[in-house]
mmCIF file of C-alpha atoms and ligand atoms in Angstrom:
data_model
loop_
_atom_site.group_PDB
_atom_site.id
_atom_site.type_symbol
_atom_site.label_atom_id
_atom_site.label_comp_id
_atom_site.label_asym_id
_atom_site.label_seq_id
_atom_site.Cartn_x
_atom_site.Cartn_y
_atom_site.Cartn_z
ATOM 1 C CA MET U 1384 0.000 0.000 0.000
ATOM 2 C CA ARG U 1385 1.180 3.531 -0.790
ATOM 3 C CA GLN U 1386 2.556 5.391 2.232
ATOM 4 C CA ASN U 1387 1.168 8.893 2.753
ATOM 5 C CA PRO U 1388 4.086 11.168 1.818
ATOM 6 C CA LEU U 1389 2.359 14.058 3.616
ATOM 7 C CA ALA U 1390 2.149 12.218 6.954
ATOM 8 C CA TYR U 1391 4.678 14.627 8.465
ATOM 9 C CA LEU U 1392 2.032 17.345 8.256
ATOM 10 C CA ASP U 1393 -0.116 15.394 10.738
ATOM 11 C CA ALA U 1394 2.793 15.401 13.172
ATOM 12 C CA GLU U 1395 3.031 19.189 12.875
ATOM 13 C CA LEU U 1396 -0.707 19.550 13.437
ATOM 14 C CA THR U 1397 -0.553 17.288 16.491
ATOM 15 C CA ALA U 1398 2.207 19.487 17.907
ATOM 16 C CA LEU U 1399 0.030 22.572 17.347
ATOM 17 C CA ARG U 1400 -2.872 20.869 19.156
ATOM 18 C CA GLU U 1401 -0.614 19.916 22.081
ATOM 19 C CA GLN U 1402 0.551 23.529 22.410
ATOM 20 C CA GLY U 1403 -3.044 24.818 22.325
ATOM 21 C CA LEU U 1404 -2.275 26.670 19.080
ATOM 22 C CA PHE U 1405 -4.483 24.734 16.669
ATOM 23 C CA ARG U 1406 -7.203 27.015 15.284
ATOM 24 C CA GLN U 1407 -10.542 26.147 13.758
ATOM 25 C CA LEU U 1408 -11.543 28.806 11.241
ATOM 26 C CA ARG U 1409 -14.386 30.879 12.600
ATOM 27 C CA ILE U 1410 -17.226 30.976 10.083
ATOM 28 C CA LEU U 1411 -18.995 34.286 9.542
ATOM 29 C CA ASP U 1412 -22.633 33.545 8.869
ATOM 30 C CA SER U 1413 -23.841 37.129 8.622
ATOM 31 C CA GLU U 1414 -22.538 40.266 6.919
ATOM 32 C CA GLN U 1415 -19.144 41.575 8.035
ATOM 33 C CA LYS U 1416 -20.330 44.096 10.623
ATOM 34 C CA ALA U 1417 -19.485 45.485 14.070
ATOM 35 C CA HIS U 1418 -22.007 43.072 15.561
ATOM 36 C CA ALA U 1419 -21.952 39.839 13.617
ATOM 37 C CA SER U 1420 -22.693 36.138 13.774
ATOM 38 C CA PHE U 1421 -19.687 33.795 13.806
ATOM 39 C CA ASP U 1422 -20.218 30.048 14.194
ATOM 40 C CA HIS U 1423 -23.920 30.879 14.789
ATOM 41 C CA ALA U 1424 -23.060 32.993 17.838
ATOM 42 C CA SER U 1425 -23.968 36.670 17.967
ATOM 43 C CA VAL U 1426 -20.839 38.593 18.999
ATOM 44 C CA VAL U 1427 -19.326 42.062 19.170
ATOM 45 C CA ASN U 1428 -16.810 41.780 16.354
ATOM 46 C CA LEU U 1429 -13.369 43.173 17.232
ATOM 47 C CA SER U 1430 -11.511 41.162 14.600
ATOM 48 C CA SER U 1431 -12.213 42.672 11.202
ATOM 49 C CA ASN U 1432 -10.222 45.310 9.299
ATOM 50 C CA ASN U 1433 -13.490 46.917 8.241
ATOM 51 C CA TYR U 1434 -12.378 50.180 9.887
ATOM 52 C CA LEU U 1435 -15.056 52.449 8.450
ATOM 53 C CA GLY U 1436 -17.873 49.917 8.158
ATOM 54 C CA LEU U 1437 -17.761 50.169 4.359
ATOM 55 C CA THR U 1438 -18.299 46.424 3.708
ATOM 56 C CA THR U 1439 -22.040 47.064 3.973
ATOM 57 C CA HIS U 1440 -22.281 50.765 3.049
ATOM 58 C CA PRO U 1441 -25.329 51.328 0.789
ATOM 59 C CA ARG U 1442 -23.431 53.462 -1.772
ATOM 60 C CA LEU U 1443 -20.811 50.747 -2.257
ATOM 61 C CA ARG U 1444 -23.440 48.039 -2.529
ATOM 62 C CA GLU U 1445 -25.394 49.993 -5.154
ATOM 63 C CA ARG U 1446 -22.287 50.648 -7.271
ATOM 64 C CA ALA U 1447 -21.306 46.975 -7.089
ATOM 65 C CA GLU U 1448 -24.797 45.892 -8.133
ATOM 66 C CA GLN U 1449 -24.842 48.360 -11.005
ATOM 67 C CA ALA U 1450 -21.432 47.181 -12.248
ATOM 68 C CA LEU U 1451 -22.599 43.562 -12.030
ATOM 69 C CA ARG U 1452 -25.586 44.390 -14.200
ATOM 70 C CA ASP U 1453 -23.700 46.596 -16.682
ATOM 71 C CA LEU U 1454 -20.345 44.821 -16.915
ATOM 72 C CA GLY U 1455 -20.813 41.202 -15.834
ATOM 73 C CA VAL U 1456 -19.205 39.139 -13.109
ATOM 74 C CA GLY U 1457 -15.619 38.788 -14.290
ATOM 75 C CA SER U 1458 -12.873 40.493 -16.286
ATOM 76 C CA GLY U 1459 -11.941 37.330 -18.154
ATOM 77 C CA SER U 1460 -8.221 37.901 -18.476
ATOM 78 C CA VAL U 1461 -5.045 39.233 -16.971
ATOM 79 C CA ARG U 1462 -4.563 42.987 -17.301
ATOM 80 C CA THR U 1463 -1.901 42.710 -20.002
ATOM 81 C CA ILE U 1464 -4.021 40.643 -22.396
ATOM 82 C CA ALA U 1465 -7.754 41.442 -22.434
ATOM 83 C CA GLY U 1466 -8.487 42.099 -18.761
ATOM 84 C CA THR U 1467 -8.012 45.872 -18.528
ATOM 85 C CA MET U 1468 -11.491 47.391 -18.413
ATOM 86 C CA ALA U 1469 -12.179 51.121 -18.530
ATOM 87 C CA ILE U 1470 -13.322 50.921 -14.917
ATOM 88 C CA HIS U 1471 -9.893 49.548 -13.860
ATOM 89 C CA MET U 1472 -8.257 52.604 -15.399
ATOM 90 C CA GLU U 1473 -10.787 54.893 -13.709
ATOM 91 C CA LEU U 1474 -9.923 53.422 -10.295
ATOM 92 C CA GLU U 1475 -6.202 53.848 -10.951
ATOM 93 C CA ARG U 1476 -6.702 57.512 -11.849
ATOM 94 C CA ARG U 1477 -8.782 58.013 -8.713
ATOM 95 C CA LEU U 1478 -6.140 56.358 -6.509
ATOM 96 C CA ALA U 1479 -3.361 58.507 -7.981
ATOM 97 C CA THR U 1480 -5.367 61.645 -7.203
ATOM 98 C CA PHE U 1481 -6.184 60.324 -3.713
ATOM 99 C CA LYS U 1482 -2.513 59.613 -2.967
ATOM 100 C CA LYS U 1483 -1.309 62.799 -4.723
ATOM 101 C CA THR U 1484 0.974 60.896 -7.086
ATOM 102 C CA GLU U 1485 1.363 60.856 -10.871
ATOM 103 C CA ALA U 1486 -0.045 57.373 -11.302
ATOM 104 C CA ALA U 1487 -1.250 54.212 -9.579
ATOM 105 C CA VAL U 1488 -1.640 50.521 -10.421
ATOM 106 C CA VAL U 1489 -4.154 48.136 -8.858
ATOM 107 C CA PHE U 1490 -3.251 44.565 -7.903
ATOM 108 C CA GLN U 1491 -5.473 41.668 -6.871
ATOM 109 C CA SER U 1492 -4.566 42.182 -3.194
ATOM 110 C CA GLY U 1493 -2.318 44.182 -0.916
ATOM 111 C CA PHE U 1494 -0.201 41.053 -0.599
ATOM 112 C CA THR U 1495 0.442 40.843 -4.337
ATOM 113 C CA ALA U 1496 0.993 44.615 -4.534
ATOM 114 C CA ASN U 1497 3.840 44.401 -2.012
ATOM 115 C CA ALA U 1498 5.319 41.105 -3.156
ATOM 116 C CA GLY U 1499 4.971 41.934 -6.862
ATOM 117 C CA THR U 1500 6.513 45.366 -6.485
ATOM 118 C CA VAL U 1501 9.480 44.583 -4.244
ATOM 119 C CA SER U 1502 10.382 41.517 -6.313
ATOM 120 C CA SER U 1503 10.262 43.391 -9.613
ATOM 121 C CA ILE U 1504 11.967 46.705 -8.827
ATOM 122 C CA LEU U 1505 14.983 45.024 -7.172
ATOM 123 C CA GLY U 1506 17.360 42.265 -8.185
ATOM 124 C CA ARG U 1507 20.224 40.118 -6.998
ATOM 125 C CA GLU U 1508 22.736 42.992 -6.821
ATOM 126 C CA ASP U 1509 20.543 45.226 -4.645
ATOM 127 C CA VAL U 1510 19.977 45.643 -0.902
ATOM 128 C CA ILE U 1511 16.677 45.878 0.971
ATOM 129 C CA VAL U 1512 16.764 47.564 4.372
ATOM 130 C CA SER U 1513 13.612 46.495 6.176
ATOM 131 C CA ASP U 1514 11.975 46.913 9.614
ATOM 132 C CA GLU U 1515 11.923 43.588 11.477
ATOM 133 C CA LEU U 1516 8.132 43.726 11.839
ATOM 134 C CA ASN U 1517 7.295 44.517 8.215
ATOM 135 C CA HIS U 1518 4.428 42.541 6.738
ATOM 136 C CA ALA U 1519 4.926 39.004 5.400
ATOM 137 C CA SER U 1520 4.195 40.162 1.840
ATOM 138 C CA ILE U 1521 7.191 42.530 1.979
ATOM 139 C CA ILE U 1522 9.384 39.730 3.287
ATOM 140 C CA ASP U 1523 8.214 37.356 0.557
ATOM 141 C CA GLY U 1524 8.742 40.023 -2.131
ATOM 142 C CA ALA U 1525 12.218 40.678 -0.775
ATOM 143 C CA ARG U 1526 13.061 36.967 -0.912
ATOM 144 C CA LEU U 1527 11.719 36.645 -4.456
ATOM 145 C CA SER U 1528 13.831 39.603 -5.590
ATOM 146 C CA ARG U 1529 17.005 37.735 -4.484
ATOM 147 C CA ALA U 1530 18.374 41.027 -3.190
ATOM 148 C CA THR U 1531 20.362 41.038 0.049
ATOM 149 C CA ILE U 1532 17.979 41.647 2.944
ATOM 150 C CA LYS U 1533 19.184 43.651 5.925
ATOM 151 C CA VAL U 1534 16.754 43.905 8.813
ATOM 152 C CA PHE U 1535 16.800 46.719 11.366
ATOM 153 C CA PRO U 1536 15.229 46.476 14.852
ATOM 154 C CA HIS U 1537 11.638 47.673 14.984
ATOM 155 C CA ARG U 1538 11.316 51.449 14.329
ATOM 156 C CA ASP U 1539 15.020 51.969 15.012
ATOM 157 C CA VAL U 1540 16.097 54.767 12.644
ATOM 158 C CA ASP U 1541 19.637 54.871 14.077
ATOM 159 C CA ALA U 1542 20.103 51.167 13.402
ATOM 160 C CA ALA U 1543 18.820 51.623 9.839
ATOM 161 C CA ARG U 1544 21.324 54.461 9.471
ATOM 162 C CA SER U 1545 24.216 52.235 10.584
ATOM 163 C CA ILE U 1546 23.233 49.623 8.003
ATOM 164 C CA LEU U 1547 23.036 52.229 5.227
ATOM 165 C CA LYS U 1548 26.305 53.848 6.237
ATOM 166 C CA ALA U 1549 28.149 50.567 5.806
ATOM 167 C CA LEU U 1550 26.934 50.148 2.211
ATOM 168 C CA PRO U 1551 28.819 51.558 -0.801
ATOM 169 C CA ALA U 1552 27.353 54.848 -2.054
ATOM 170 C CA SER U 1553 26.793 53.328 -5.486
ATOM 171 C CA GLN U 1554 24.720 50.466 -4.043
ATOM 172 C CA ARG U 1555 21.053 50.478 -5.120
ATOM 173 C CA LYS U 1556 18.942 50.155 -1.978
ATOM 174 C CA LEU U 1557 15.339 50.099 -0.867
ATOM 175 C CA LEU U 1558 14.346 51.398 2.564
ATOM 176 C CA ILE U 1559 10.991 49.955 3.511
ATOM 177 C CA THR U 1560 8.522 50.184 6.389
ATOM 178 C CA ASP U 1561 4.908 49.545 7.187
ATOM 179 C CA GLY U 1562 2.997 52.797 7.764
ATOM 180 C CA VAL U 1563 0.961 51.129 10.535
ATOM 181 C CA PHE U 1564 2.263 47.827 11.879
ATOM 182 C CA SER U 1565 -0.515 45.295 11.660
ATOM 183 C CA MET U 1566 0.030 43.430 14.918
ATOM 184 C CA ASP U 1567 1.060 46.265 17.282
ATOM 185 C CA GLY U 1568 -0.779 49.193 15.703
ATOM 186 C CA ASP U 1569 2.219 51.519 16.042
ATOM 187 C CA LEU U 1570 3.444 53.793 13.234
ATOM 188 C CA GLY U 1571 6.555 53.561 11.103
ATOM 189 C CA PRO U 1572 8.961 56.470 11.815
ATOM 190 C CA LEU U 1573 8.419 58.023 8.384
ATOM 191 C CA PRO U 1574 10.091 61.422 8.923
ATOM 192 C CA GLY U 1575 13.337 59.823 10.175
ATOM 193 C CA LEU U 1576 13.339 57.155 7.470
ATOM 194 C CA CYS U 1577 12.614 59.677 4.684
ATOM 195 C CA ASP U 1578 15.588 61.740 5.903
ATOM 196 C CA LEU U 1579 17.750 58.615 5.670
ATOM 197 C CA ALA U 1580 16.427 57.849 2.193
ATOM 198 C CA ASP U 1581 17.398 61.378 1.093
ATOM 199 C CA GLU U 1582 20.825 61.183 2.721
ATOM 200 C CA PHE U 1583 21.739 57.760 1.339
ATOM 201 C CA GLY U 1584 19.872 57.902 -1.988
ATOM 202 C CA CYS U 1585 17.493 55.028 -1.185
ATOM 203 C CA VAL U 1586 14.238 54.168 -2.857
ATOM 204 C CA MET U 1587 11.730 54.858 -0.062
ATOM 205 C CA MET U 1588 8.711 52.546 0.198
ATOM 206 C CA VAL U 1589 5.801 52.569 2.665
ATOM 207 C CA ASP U 1590 3.121 49.906 3.042
ATOM 208 C CA ASP U 1591 0.038 51.830 4.158
ATOM 209 C CA ALA U 1592 -2.350 48.873 4.199
ATOM 210 C CA HIS U 1593 -3.677 49.733 7.671
ATOM 211 C CA ALA U 1594 -3.356 53.503 7.261
ATOM 212 C CA SER U 1595 -5.404 54.235 4.155
ATOM 213 C CA GLY U 1596 -8.873 55.314 5.266
ATOM 214 C CA VAL U 1597 -7.569 55.695 8.820
ATOM 215 C CA PHE U 1598 -4.735 58.291 8.915
ATOM 216 C CA GLY U 1599 -4.206 61.566 7.051
ATOM 217 C CA LYS U 1600 -6.693 63.916 5.389
ATOM 218 C CA ASN U 1601 -9.720 61.906 4.212
ATOM 219 C CA GLY U 1602 -7.729 58.747 4.959
ATOM 220 C CA ARG U 1603 -4.816 59.432 2.612
ATOM 221 C CA GLY U 1604 -2.507 57.448 4.907
ATOM 222 C CA THR U 1605 0.648 57.978 6.956
ATOM 223 C CA VAL U 1606 2.484 59.730 4.110
ATOM 224 C CA ASP U 1607 -0.138 62.483 4.366
ATOM 225 C CA HIS U 1608 -0.331 62.234 8.185
ATOM 226 C CA PHE U 1609 3.416 62.953 8.483
ATOM 227 C CA GLY U 1610 3.494 65.494 5.615
ATOM 228 C CA MET U 1611 5.825 63.285 3.543
ATOM 229 C CA HIS U 1612 4.251 63.795 0.102
ATOM 230 C CA GLY U 1613 6.931 63.730 -2.586
ATOM 231 C CA ARG U 1614 9.419 61.936 -0.330
ATOM 232 C CA VAL U 1615 8.069 58.380 -0.571
ATOM 233 C CA ASP U 1616 8.776 56.811 -3.956
ATOM 234 C CA VAL U 1617 6.533 53.776 -3.595
ATOM 235 C CA GLN U 1618 3.271 53.941 -1.648
ATOM 236 C CA VAL U 1619 1.369 50.697 -1.235
ATOM 237 C CA GLY U 1620 -2.204 50.535 -0.037
ATOM 238 C CA THR U 1621 -4.922 47.955 0.225
ATOM 239 C CA LEU U 1622 -8.525 48.037 -0.907
ATOM 240 C CA SER U 1623 -9.327 45.106 1.396
ATOM 241 C CA LYS U 1624 -9.430 46.840 4.765
ATOM 242 C CA ALA U 1625 -10.862 50.356 5.315
ATOM 243 C CA ILE U 1626 -11.971 50.482 1.669
ATOM 244 C CA GLY U 1627 -14.137 47.450 2.426
ATOM 245 C CA ALA U 1628 -13.678 45.385 -0.744
ATOM 246 C CA LEU U 1629 -10.595 43.633 -2.126
ATOM 247 C CA GLY U 1630 -7.317 44.551 -3.752
ATOM 248 C CA GLY U 1631 -4.079 46.434 -3.370
ATOM 249 C CA TYR U 1632 -2.386 49.276 -5.194
ATOM 250 C CA VAL U 1633 0.891 51.040 -5.714
ATOM 251 C CA ALA U 1634 1.030 54.805 -6.158
ATOM 252 C CA GLY U 1635 4.090 56.670 -7.434
ATOM 253 C CA THR U 1636 5.621 58.160 -10.547
ATOM 254 C CA LYS U 1637 4.356 57.370 -14.037
ATOM 255 C CA SER U 1638 7.586 55.485 -14.800
ATOM 256 C CA LEU U 1639 7.240 53.319 -11.692
ATOM 257 C CA ILE U 1640 3.706 52.370 -12.652
ATOM 258 C CA GLU U 1641 4.578 51.722 -16.309
ATOM 259 C CA PHE U 1642 7.486 49.553 -15.159
ATOM 260 C CA LEU U 1643 5.139 47.556 -12.897
ATOM 261 C CA TYR U 1644 2.704 47.133 -15.824
ATOM 262 C CA HIS U 1645 5.578 45.395 -17.635
ATOM 263 C CA ARG U 1646 7.362 43.525 -14.868
ATOM 264 C CA ALA U 1647 5.208 42.907 -11.756
ATOM 265 C CA ARG U 1648 4.392 39.219 -11.961
ATOM 266 C CA PRO U 1649 0.958 39.241 -10.253
ATOM 267 C CA PHE U 1650 -0.074 41.999 -12.692
ATOM 268 C CA LEU U 1651 1.166 39.988 -15.668
ATOM 269 C CA PHE U 1652 0.121 36.501 -14.645
ATOM 270 C CA SER U 1653 -3.086 36.707 -12.606
ATOM 271 C CA THR U 1654 -6.566 37.797 -13.672
ATOM 272 C CA SER U 1655 -7.745 41.305 -12.809
ATOM 273 C CA HIS U 1656 -10.614 42.207 -10.505
ATOM 274 C CA PRO U 1657 -14.237 41.661 -11.413
ATOM 275 C CA PRO U 1658 -15.714 45.059 -12.360
ATOM 276 C CA SER U 1659 -18.039 44.994 -9.339
ATOM 277 C CA VAL U 1660 -15.031 44.979 -6.996
ATOM 278 C CA THR U 1661 -13.484 47.886 -8.876
ATOM 279 C CA ALA U 1662 -16.744 49.863 -8.835
ATOM 280 C CA THR U 1663 -17.027 49.256 -5.091
ATOM 281 C CA CYS U 1664 -13.550 50.706 -4.545
ATOM 282 C CA ILE U 1665 -14.387 53.832 -6.579
ATOM 283 C CA ALA U 1666 -17.527 54.310 -4.488
ATOM 284 C CA ALA U 1667 -15.429 53.910 -1.322
ATOM 285 C CA LEU U 1668 -13.135 56.733 -2.447
ATOM 286 C CA ASP U 1669 -16.234 58.893 -2.992
ATOM 287 C CA VAL U 1670 -17.344 58.078 0.571
ATOM 288 C CA LEU U 1671 -13.912 58.945 2.009
ATOM 289 C CA GLU U 1672 -14.097 62.361 0.321
ATOM 290 C CA SER U 1673 -17.710 63.181 1.142
ATOM 291 C CA GLU U 1674 -18.465 61.438 4.468
ATOM 292 C CA PRO U 1675 -15.652 62.335 6.907
ATOM 293 C CA GLU U 1676 -17.915 61.339 9.803
ATOM 294 C CA TRP U 1677 -16.833 57.680 9.469
ATOM 295 C CA MET U 1678 -13.213 58.518 10.228
ATOM 296 C CA GLU U 1679 -14.291 60.778 13.094
ATOM 297 C CA ARG U 1680 -16.358 57.960 14.630
ATOM 298 C CA LEU U 1681 -13.522 55.492 14.129
ATOM 299 C CA TRP U 1682 -11.163 57.685 16.120
ATOM 300 C CA ALA U 1683 -13.703 58.474 18.873
ATOM 301 C CA ASN U 1684 -14.309 54.721 19.288
ATOM 302 C CA THR U 1685 -10.574 54.015 19.226
ATOM 303 C CA ARG U 1686 -9.894 56.498 22.039
ATOM 304 C CA PHE U 1687 -12.767 55.156 24.143
ATOM 305 C CA PHE U 1688 -11.843 51.491 23.790
ATOM 306 C CA LYS U 1689 -8.081 51.875 24.151
ATOM 307 C CA ALA U 1690 -8.506 53.976 27.314
ATOM 308 C CA GLY U 1691 -10.929 51.356 28.686
ATOM 309 C CA LEU U 1692 -8.485 48.458 28.161
ATOM 310 C CA GLN U 1693 -5.619 50.444 29.677
ATOM 311 C CA ALA U 1694 -7.704 51.450 32.714
ATOM 312 C CA LEU U 1695 -8.376 47.748 33.327
ATOM 313 C CA GLY U 1696 -4.623 47.163 33.463
ATOM 314 C CA PHE U 1697 -4.057 45.246 30.209
ATOM 315 C CA ASN U 1698 -0.753 45.529 28.382
ATOM 316 C CA THR U 1699 -1.766 47.192 25.097
ATOM 317 C CA GLY U 1700 1.765 47.742 23.817
ATOM 318 C CA PRO U 1701 2.758 50.850 21.832
ATOM 319 C CA SER U 1702 -0.383 51.140 19.671
ATOM 320 C CA GLU U 1703 -1.221 54.529 18.111
ATOM 321 C CA SER U 1704 -4.011 53.317 15.839
ATOM 322 C CA PRO U 1705 -7.377 51.502 15.996
ATOM 323 C CA ILE U 1706 -5.396 48.222 16.215
ATOM 324 C CA THR U 1707 -5.024 47.587 19.952
ATOM 325 C CA PRO U 1708 -3.311 44.367 21.024
ATOM 326 C CA VAL U 1709 -3.893 42.839 24.439
ATOM 327 C CA ILE U 1710 -0.523 41.206 24.973
ATOM 328 C CA THR U 1711 -0.459 38.033 27.082
ATOM 329 C CA GLY U 1712 3.017 36.789 26.126
ATOM 330 C CA ASP U 1713 2.155 33.092 26.210
ATOM 331 C CA GLY U 1714 0.451 31.694 23.080
ATOM 332 C CA GLY U 1715 -1.802 29.238 24.922
ATOM 333 C CA LEU U 1716 -3.004 32.018 27.248
ATOM 334 C CA ALA U 1717 -3.837 34.277 24.268
ATOM 335 C CA MET U 1718 -5.920 31.499 22.738
ATOM 336 C CA ARG U 1719 -7.712 30.822 26.061
ATOM 337 C CA LEU U 1720 -8.454 34.534 26.449
ATOM 338 C CA SER U 1721 -9.837 34.655 22.908
ATOM 339 C CA ASP U 1722 -11.985 31.525 23.435
ATOM 340 C CA ARG U 1723 -13.384 32.734 26.769
ATOM 341 C CA LEU U 1724 -14.186 36.160 25.304
ATOM 342 C CA PHE U 1725 -16.007 34.459 22.459
ATOM 343 C CA ALA U 1726 -18.109 32.494 24.948
ATOM 344 C CA GLU U 1727 -18.947 35.861 26.547
ATOM 345 C CA GLY U 1728 -20.072 37.340 23.209
ATOM 346 C CA VAL U 1729 -16.889 39.100 22.042
ATOM 347 C CA PHE U 1730 -14.795 38.024 19.059
ATOM 348 C CA ALA U 1731 -11.158 39.110 19.399
ATOM 349 C CA GLN U 1732 -8.765 36.789 17.592
ATOM 350 C CA GLY U 1733 -5.851 35.213 19.449
ATOM 351 C CA ILE U 1734 -2.554 35.600 17.591
ATOM 352 C CA ALA U 1735 0.580 33.594 18.322
ATOM 353 C CA PHE U 1736 3.798 32.416 16.686
ATOM 354 C CA PRO U 1737 4.656 32.546 13.776
ATOM 355 C CA THR U 1738 2.491 35.646 13.173
ATOM 356 C CA VAL U 1739 4.132 37.314 16.191
ATOM 357 C CA ALA U 1740 7.239 36.406 18.219
ATOM 358 C CA ARG U 1741 6.833 33.400 20.566
ATOM 359 C CA ASP U 1742 6.790 35.549 23.709
ATOM 360 C CA LYS U 1743 4.534 38.274 22.242
ATOM 361 C CA ALA U 1744 1.261 36.380 21.783
ATOM 362 C CA ARG U 1745 -1.824 38.491 22.071
ATOM 363 C CA VAL U 1746 -5.466 38.975 21.448
ATOM 364 C CA ARG U 1747 -5.773 41.612 18.744
ATOM 365 C CA THR U 1748 -8.653 44.063 18.775
ATOM 366 C CA ILE U 1749 -9.756 46.489 16.088
ATOM 367 C CA VAL U 1750 -12.673 48.819 16.676
ATOM 368 C CA THR U 1751 -14.583 50.246 13.741
ATOM 369 C CA ALA U 1752 -16.553 53.415 13.054
ATOM 370 C CA THR U 1753 -19.801 51.491 13.309
ATOM 371 C CA HIS U 1754 -19.425 50.032 16.819
ATOM 372 C CA THR U 1755 -21.809 51.662 19.288
ATOM 373 C CA GLN U 1756 -20.545 52.792 22.706
ATOM 374 C CA GLU U 1757 -22.804 50.104 24.249
ATOM 375 C CA GLU U 1758 -21.108 47.391 22.167
ATOM 376 C CA LEU U 1759 -17.666 48.636 23.151
ATOM 377 C CA GLN U 1760 -18.639 48.843 26.836
ATOM 378 C CA PHE U 1761 -20.054 45.314 26.606
ATOM 379 C CA ALA U 1762 -16.692 44.175 25.214
ATOM 380 C CA LEU U 1763 -14.734 46.006 27.938
ATOM 381 C CA ASP U 1764 -16.896 44.357 30.634
ATOM 382 C CA ALA U 1765 -16.179 40.944 29.098
ATOM 383 C CA PHE U 1766 -12.431 41.708 28.971
ATOM 384 C CA ALA U 1767 -12.557 42.701 32.659
ATOM 385 C CA ARG U 1768 -14.330 39.479 33.743
ATOM 386 C CA VAL U 1769 -12.249 37.094 31.644
ATOM 387 C CA GLY U 1770 -8.969 38.942 32.243
ATOM 388 C CA ARG U 1771 -9.439 38.530 36.025
ATOM 389 C CA GLU U 1772 -10.569 34.927 35.695
ATOM 390 C CA LEU U 1773 -7.371 34.053 33.764
ATOM 391 C CA GLY U 1774 -5.142 36.091 36.089
ATOM 392 C CA ILE U 1775 -4.045 38.497 33.321
ATOM 393 C CA ILE U 1776 -5.206 41.555 35.290
ATOM 394 C CA GLY U 1777 -5.651 41.988 39.041
HETATM 395 C C1 PLP N 2732 0.671 45.636 6.652
HETATM 396 C C2 PLP N 2732 -0.077 44.832 5.631
HETATM 397 N N1 PLP N 2732 0.322 44.875 4.351
HETATM 398 C C3 PLP N 2732 -0.318 44.188 3.400
HETATM 399 C C4 PLP N 2732 -1.387 43.375 3.701
HETATM 400 C C5 PLP N 2732 -2.051 42.592 2.614
HETATM 401 O O1 PLP N 2732 -3.249 43.197 2.211
HETATM 402 P P1 PLP N 2732 -4.391 42.338 1.547
HETATM 403 O O2 PLP N 2732 -5.191 41.724 2.647
HETATM 404 O O3 PLP N 2732 -5.142 43.326 0.720
HETATM 405 O O4 PLP N 2732 -3.734 41.279 0.718
HETATM 406 C C6 PLP N 2732 -1.848 43.295 5.007
HETATM 407 C C7 PLP N 2732 -3.034 42.464 5.323
HETATM 408 O O5 PLP N 2732 -3.058 41.538 6.005
HETATM 409 C C8 PLP N 2732 -1.167 44.026 6.010
HETATM 410 O O6 PLP N 2732 -1.548 43.938 7.276
#
């Protein structure tokens, strides 16, 4: 009889179970909303990236429905063959205006935007200088590029400087950071890094996946928040989080975008978005411009909830954004906290190694613009009860 050549995977899964780190996927059986039904349980949802509540916004829904009716369900091709529709170009023009750049290109996801860009604009001879907590898609893009990767300690501009100083002046180099770090919710030190990029002639790249729709005027991101327009060569954003739909984009000069049209592998070799997704994203940009109240509510809720967790005595790390981690250290404890909260009607995902370092496990919370104060207070009360029960707070 044939032996199962994948049997070693079972051993890995058993080890995960023994460590309390095995996760069943939670199934969302309602719309993605601030109060939602997961696994048939009605819960306050603190786990989505739906910052502004746009996944169910009526204007986005209407535009998606209209595009479905007018343009069909799929694009039928990759962008470089027959899959560039007029609506794709319209979204790219809108994103360039939004990000105040010459041009923009849309990818299937934020992941492919990062990985496809880093891997195509750099090669074997080049150096990538990267924050240790940058997103996995940046790391994968860096590996695919075959460039030398030099990692600096989290947010440490001086350490990045030392790395750059040791490189030959003629060396082509990319300096790259997340705008908002997805697990800790802190901000990349853009002013300091942009100064370094100027001093050492680096290509400067920022991944603003968690900042677009959240920071800066009308949600333009951390580049706008820090007043760094014109100093960041490659701005990446996602359409999958605050924008409420799906996709990623790169904004920059016309030459950068034309180069990516020719060389970014996800652009060349994977089918473009259905027109309904693209129409949804255009409608989301309209909402960001004309309904600033969503961002205002997001920030009011963020302040309320963060202050509540801190007053209870939880370790919320260095967060400066709506992402607020509740750090437990131990992975098993993070998962128990998450499970007990769920039983109490609050969904906050436990996150452990390899997504975060082994001793930095946490439950990660994200409030949205559409949570009510009552829902957030309900969640804080549950955190207080369960946190005491598990000995995380006194
Ligand atoms: C910092 C960061 N960059 C990029 C991505 C990828 O974005 P997307 O979900 O659109 O692929 C994510 C999402 O998980 C992220 O957190």
